[in-house]
mmCIF file with all atom_site columns, C-alpha atoms in Angstrom:
data_model
loop_
_atom_site.group_PDB
_atom_site.id
_atom_site.type_symbol
_atom_site.label_atom_id
_atom_site.label_alt_id
_atom_site.label_comp_id
_atom_site.label_asym_id
_atom_site.label_entity_id
_atom_site.label_seq_id
_atom_site.pdbx_PDB_ins_code
_atom_site.Cartn_x
_atom_site.Cartn_y
_atom_site.Cartn_z
_atom_site.occupancy
_atom_site.B_iso_or_equiv
_atom_site.pdbx_formal_charge
_atom_site.auth_seq_id
_atom_site.auth_comp_id
_atom_site.auth_asym_id
_atom_site.auth_atom_id
_atom_site.pdbx_PDB_model_num
ATOM 1   C CA . MET H 1 1   ? 0.472   -0.045 -0.269  1.00 83.00 ? 1   MET H CA 1
ATOM 2   C CA . VAL H 1 2   ? 1.185   3.312  -0.836  1.00 92.00 ? 2   VAL H CA 1
ATOM 3   C CA . ILE H 1 3   ? 0.204   6.950  0.810   1.00 94.00 ? 3   ILE H CA 1
ATOM 4   C CA . ILE H 1 4   ? 0.269   10.043 -1.032  1.00 95.00 ? 4   ILE H CA 1
ATOM 5   C CA . ALA H 1 5   ? -0.330  13.297 0.084   1.00 95.00 ? 5   ALA H CA 1
ATOM 6   C CA . PHE H 1 6   ? -1.121  16.071 -1.160  1.00 95.00 ? 6   PHE H CA 1
ATOM 7   C CA . SER H 1 7   ? 0.232   19.384 0.598   1.00 93.00 ? 7   SER H CA 1
ATOM 8   C CA . PRO H 1 8   ? -1.991  23.305 -0.394  1.00 92.00 ? 8   PRO H CA 1
ATOM 9   C CA . LYS H 1 9   ? 1.194   25.469 -0.274  1.00 89.00 ? 9   LYS H CA 1
ATOM 10  C CA . SER H 1 10  ? 4.436   25.012 -1.783  1.00 85.00 ? 10  SER H CA 1
ATOM 11  C CA . SER H 1 11  ? 8.735   26.934 -0.765  1.00 81.00 ? 11  SER H CA 1
ATOM 12  C CA . LYS H 1 12  ? 8.752   27.297 -5.626  1.00 82.00 ? 12  LYS H CA 1
ATOM 13  C CA . ILE H 1 13  ? 7.307   29.786 -6.806  1.00 84.00 ? 13  ILE H CA 1
ATOM 14  C CA . LEU H 1 14  ? 6.212   28.117 -10.209 1.00 80.00 ? 14  LEU H CA 1
ATOM 15  C CA . PRO H 1 15  ? 3.603   25.455 -8.456  1.00 79.00 ? 15  PRO H CA 1
ATOM 16  C CA . ASN H 1 16  ? 2.350   28.681 -6.609  1.00 81.00 ? 16  ASN H CA 1
ATOM 17  C CA . ILE H 1 17  ? 0.997   30.169 -10.056 1.00 84.00 ? 17  ILE H CA 1
ATOM 18  C CA . VAL H 1 18  ? 0.200   26.935 -11.979 1.00 85.00 ? 18  VAL H CA 1
ATOM 19  C CA . CYS H 1 19  ? -1.348  25.339 -9.241  1.00 83.00 ? 19  CYS H CA 1
ATOM 20  C CA . LYS H 1 20  ? -4.948  25.294 -7.791  1.00 87.00 ? 20  LYS H CA 1
ATOM 21  C CA . ASN H 1 21  ? -5.654  23.364 -4.640  1.00 90.00 ? 21  ASN H CA 1
ATOM 22  C CA . PHE H 1 22  ? -2.404  21.536 -4.140  1.00 93.00 ? 22  PHE H CA 1
ATOM 23  C CA . LYS H 1 23  ? 0.783   22.328 -4.885  1.00 92.00 ? 23  LYS H CA 1
ATOM 24  C CA . HIS H 1 24  ? 3.409   19.503 -3.324  1.00 92.00 ? 24  HIS H CA 1
ATOM 25  C CA . CYS H 1 25  ? 2.629   15.569 -3.236  1.00 94.00 ? 25  CYS H CA 1
ATOM 26  C CA . ALA H 1 26  ? 5.134   13.401 -1.569  1.00 94.00 ? 26  ALA H CA 1
ATOM 27  C CA . VAL H 1 27  ? 4.739   9.664  -1.642  1.00 94.00 ? 27  VAL H CA 1
ATOM 28  C CA . LEU H 1 28  ? 4.449   7.610  1.756   1.00 94.00 ? 28  LEU H CA 1
ATOM 29  C CA . ILE H 1 29  ? 5.467   4.214  2.361   1.00 92.00 ? 29  ILE H CA 1
ATOM 30  C CA . ARG H 1 30  ? 4.771   2.105  5.280   1.00 91.00 ? 30  ARG H CA 1
ATOM 31  C CA . ASN H 1 31  ? 7.834   0.916  7.894   1.00 88.00 ? 31  ASN H CA 1
ATOM 32  C CA . ASN H 1 32  ? 7.783   -0.634 11.135  1.00 88.00 ? 32  ASN H CA 1
ATOM 33  C CA . ASP H 1 33  ? 7.379   1.933  13.218  1.00 87.00 ? 33  ASP H CA 1
ATOM 34  C CA . GLY H 1 34  ? 5.355   3.959  11.538  1.00 92.00 ? 34  GLY H CA 1
ATOM 35  C CA . PHE H 1 35  ? 5.770   5.282  8.124   1.00 94.00 ? 35  PHE H CA 1
ATOM 36  C CA . LEU H 1 36  ? 8.860   6.879  5.183   1.00 93.00 ? 36  LEU H CA 1
ATOM 37  C CA . LEU H 1 37  ? 7.700   10.635 4.487   1.00 93.00 ? 37  LEU H CA 1
ATOM 38  C CA . TYR H 1 38  ? 10.540  10.462 0.601   1.00 92.00 ? 38  TYR H CA 1
ATOM 39  C CA . GLN H 1 39  ? 10.142  14.703 -0.006  1.00 91.00 ? 39  GLN H CA 1
ATOM 40  C CA . PHE H 1 40  ? 10.893  16.210 -3.446  1.00 88.00 ? 40  PHE H CA 1
ATOM 41  C CA . MET H 1 41  ? 12.954  18.884 -2.691  1.00 87.00 ? 41  MET H CA 1
ATOM 42  C CA . SER H 1 42  ? 14.315  19.018 -6.689  1.00 84.00 ? 42  SER H CA 1
ATOM 43  C CA . ARG H 1 43  ? 15.306  16.829 -8.780  1.00 82.00 ? 43  ARG H CA 1
ATOM 44  C CA . LYS H 1 44  ? 18.722  15.569 -7.462  1.00 80.00 ? 44  LYS H CA 1
ATOM 45  C CA . HIS H 1 45  ? 17.775  15.994 -3.875  1.00 86.00 ? 45  HIS H CA 1
ATOM 46  C CA . LEU H 1 46  ? 14.952  13.952 -2.228  1.00 90.00 ? 46  LEU H CA 1
ATOM 47  C CA . TYR H 1 47  ? 14.640  13.385 1.416   1.00 91.00 ? 47  TYR H CA 1
ATOM 48  C CA . ILE H 1 48  ? 13.200  10.746 3.169   1.00 92.00 ? 48  ILE H CA 1
ATOM 49  C CA . ILE H 1 49  ? 11.592  11.577 6.683   1.00 94.00 ? 49  ILE H CA 1
ATOM 50  C CA . GLN H 1 50  ? 10.122  9.335  9.660   1.00 95.00 ? 50  GLN H CA 1
ATOM 51  C CA . ILE H 1 51  ? 7.538   10.335 11.351  1.00 94.00 ? 51  ILE H CA 1
ATOM 52  C CA . LYS H 1 52  ? 4.476   8.457  13.415  1.00 94.00 ? 52  LYS H CA 1
ATOM 53  C CA . ALA H 1 53  ? 0.879   8.655  12.520  1.00 90.00 ? 53  ALA H CA 1
ATOM 54  C CA . ARG H 1 54  ? 1.020   11.444 14.811  1.00 94.00 ? 54  ARG H CA 1
ATOM 55  C CA . ASP H 1 55  ? 2.510   13.235 12.718  1.00 95.00 ? 55  ASP H CA 1
ATOM 56  C CA . ILE H 1 56  ? -0.366  12.881 10.291  1.00 94.00 ? 56  ILE H CA 1
ATOM 57  C CA . LYS H 1 57  ? -3.004  14.057 12.262  1.00 95.00 ? 57  LYS H CA 1
ATOM 58  C CA . ILE H 1 58  ? -0.232  17.364 12.232  1.00 96.00 ? 58  ILE H CA 1
ATOM 59  C CA . LEU H 1 59  ? -0.458  17.630 9.450   1.00 94.00 ? 59  LEU H CA 1
ATOM 60  C CA . THR H 1 60  ? -4.124  16.745 8.437   1.00 95.00 ? 60  THR H CA 1
ATOM 61  C CA . LYS H 1 61  ? -4.565  19.553 10.576  1.00 96.00 ? 61  LYS H CA 1
ATOM 62  C CA . HIS H 1 62  ? -2.368  21.605 8.637   1.00 94.00 ? 62  HIS H CA 1
ATOM 63  C CA . GLY H 1 63  ? -4.512  20.607 5.405   1.00 94.00 ? 63  GLY H CA 1
ATOM 64  C CA . TRP H 1 64  ? -2.742  17.504 3.728   1.00 95.00 ? 64  TRP H CA 1
ATOM 65  C CA . ARG H 1 65  ? -5.088  15.149 2.203   1.00 95.00 ? 65  ARG H CA 1
ATOM 66  C CA . PHE H 1 66  ? -3.902  11.359 2.522   1.00 95.00 ? 66  PHE H CA 1
ATOM 67  C CA . VAL H 1 67  ? -4.940  9.452  -0.326  1.00 94.00 ? 67  VAL H CA 1
ATOM 68  C CA . TYR H 1 68  ? -4.070  5.577  -0.104  1.00 94.00 ? 68  TYR H CA 1
ATOM 69  C CA . VAL H 1 69  ? -3.461  3.547  -2.984  1.00 93.00 ? 69  VAL H CA 1
ATOM 70  C CA . PRO H 1 70  ? -4.004  0.476  -2.515  1.00 90.00 ? 70  PRO H CA 1
ATOM 71  C CA . CYS H 1 71  ? -0.554  -0.953 -5.044  1.00 88.00 ? 71  CYS H CA 1
ATOM 72  C CA . ALA H 1 72  ? 2.776   -2.844 -5.391  1.00 86.00 ? 72  ALA H CA 1
ATOM 73  C CA . LEU H 1 73  ? 6.131   -0.840 -4.505  1.00 86.00 ? 73  LEU H CA 1
ATOM 74  C CA . PRO H 1 74  ? 8.488   -1.579 -7.619  1.00 86.00 ? 74  PRO H CA 1
ATOM 75  C CA . CYS H 1 75  ? 11.104  -3.152 -6.908  1.00 85.00 ? 75  CYS H CA 1
ATOM 76  C CA . ILE H 1 76  ? 13.343  -0.120 -7.386  1.00 84.00 ? 76  ILE H CA 1
ATOM 77  C CA . PHE H 1 77  ? 11.914  3.488  -5.146  1.00 85.00 ? 77  PHE H CA 1
ATOM 78  C CA . PRO H 1 78  ? 12.890  6.263  -5.041  1.00 82.00 ? 78  PRO H CA 1
ATOM 79  C CA . ILE H 1 79  ? 14.552  7.134  -8.759  1.00 83.00 ? 79  ILE H CA 1
ATOM 80  C CA . LYS H 1 80  ? 16.110  10.290 -9.944  1.00 82.00 ? 80  LYS H CA 1
ATOM 81  C CA . THR H 1 81  ? 12.621  11.900 -11.583 1.00 86.00 ? 81  THR H CA 1
ATOM 82  C CA . MET H 1 82  ? 11.894  15.523 -12.835 1.00 88.00 ? 82  MET H CA 1
ATOM 83  C CA . THR H 1 83  ? 8.950   16.949 -10.710 1.00 90.00 ? 83  THR H CA 1
ATOM 84  C CA . CYS H 1 84  ? 7.062   14.867 -7.003  1.00 91.00 ? 84  CYS H CA 1
ATOM 85  C CA . VAL H 1 85  ? 3.951   14.250 -8.808  1.00 93.00 ? 85  VAL H CA 1
ATOM 86  C CA . ASN H 1 86  ? 6.593   11.633 -11.227 1.00 92.00 ? 86  ASN H CA 1
ATOM 87  C CA . LEU H 1 87  ? 8.090   10.400 -8.039  1.00 92.00 ? 87  LEU H CA 1
ATOM 88  C CA . ALA H 1 88  ? 4.190   9.909  -7.334  1.00 93.00 ? 88  ALA H CA 1
ATOM 89  C CA . LYS H 1 89  ? 3.128   8.528  -10.549 1.00 93.00 ? 89  LYS H CA 1
ATOM 90  C CA . TYR H 1 90  ? 6.320   6.299  -10.826 1.00 92.00 ? 90  TYR H CA 1
ATOM 91  C CA . ALA H 1 91  ? 5.438   4.531  -6.977  1.00 92.00 ? 91  ALA H CA 1
ATOM 92  C CA . ILE H 1 92  ? 1.658   3.526  -7.368  1.00 92.00 ? 92  ILE H CA 1
ATOM 93  C CA . GLY H 1 93  ? 2.830   2.955  -11.234 1.00 91.00 ? 93  GLY H CA 1
ATOM 94  C CA . LEU H 1 94  ? 0.481   5.300  -13.125 1.00 92.00 ? 94  LEU H CA 1
ATOM 95  C CA . HIS H 1 95  ? 1.358   5.864  -17.265 1.00 92.00 ? 95  HIS H CA 1
ATOM 96  C CA . ALA H 1 96  ? -0.286  9.322  -17.562 1.00 92.00 ? 96  ALA H CA 1
ATOM 97  C CA . PRO H 1 97  ? 2.051   11.483 -19.470 1.00 92.00 ? 97  PRO H CA 1
ATOM 98  C CA . PHE H 1 98  ? -0.597  13.858 -18.725 1.00 93.00 ? 98  PHE H CA 1
ATOM 99  C CA . VAL H 1 99  ? -1.019  14.664 -15.654 1.00 94.00 ? 99  VAL H CA 1
ATOM 100 C CA . GLN H 1 100 ? 2.142   17.014 -14.312 1.00 92.00 ? 100 GLN H CA 1
ATOM 101 C CA . THR H 1 101 ? 0.131   19.125 -11.616 1.00 92.00 ? 101 THR H CA 1
ATOM 102 C CA . PRO H 1 102 ? -0.614  17.904 -8.640  1.00 93.00 ? 102 PRO H CA 1
ATOM 103 C CA . ASP H 1 103 ? -4.430  18.798 -8.839  1.00 92.00 ? 103 ASP H CA 1
ATOM 104 C CA . SER H 1 104 ? -4.833  16.979 -11.900 1.00 93.00 ? 104 SER H CA 1
ATOM 105 C CA . LEU H 1 105 ? -2.825  14.092 -9.717  1.00 94.00 ? 105 LEU H CA 1
ATOM 106 C CA . TYR H 1 106 ? -5.448  14.019 -6.745  1.00 94.00 ? 106 TYR H CA 1
ATOM 107 C CA . HIS H 1 107 ? -7.901  13.921 -9.645  1.00 93.00 ? 107 HIS H CA 1
ATOM 108 C CA . ARG H 1 108 ? -6.721  11.472 -11.213 1.00 93.00 ? 108 ARG H CA 1
ATOM 109 C CA . ILE H 1 109 ? -6.844  9.019  -9.040  1.00 92.00 ? 109 ILE H CA 1
ATOM 110 C CA . TYR H 1 110 ? -9.266  10.316 -6.644  1.00 83.00 ? 110 TYR H CA 1
ATOM 111 C CA . ASP H 1 111 ? -12.130 10.247 -8.601  1.00 77.00 ? 111 ASP H CA 1
#
């Protein structure tokens, strides 16, 4: 099971201009002690953050949305991608070239 987290805030300029509701997404993987959050920062920087269920509740209060996707994680994960959306699409195995923003990814998964 893979969880995709969507954030209404971003520190980057372009997502704040182009995206309407969600401006960033992250991948969560279940771990023994909690979850691993794969935070995409730039093309060569991917931060792995250990979080607990309590932290998910805190992020939910700050506007984050979490979508549970019942799929298997690819054998080679994480990979170097260009955007956070490409990383999330790779994690869930979605092959949709026109899904390029967190909003469109959210609607593609949730609807």
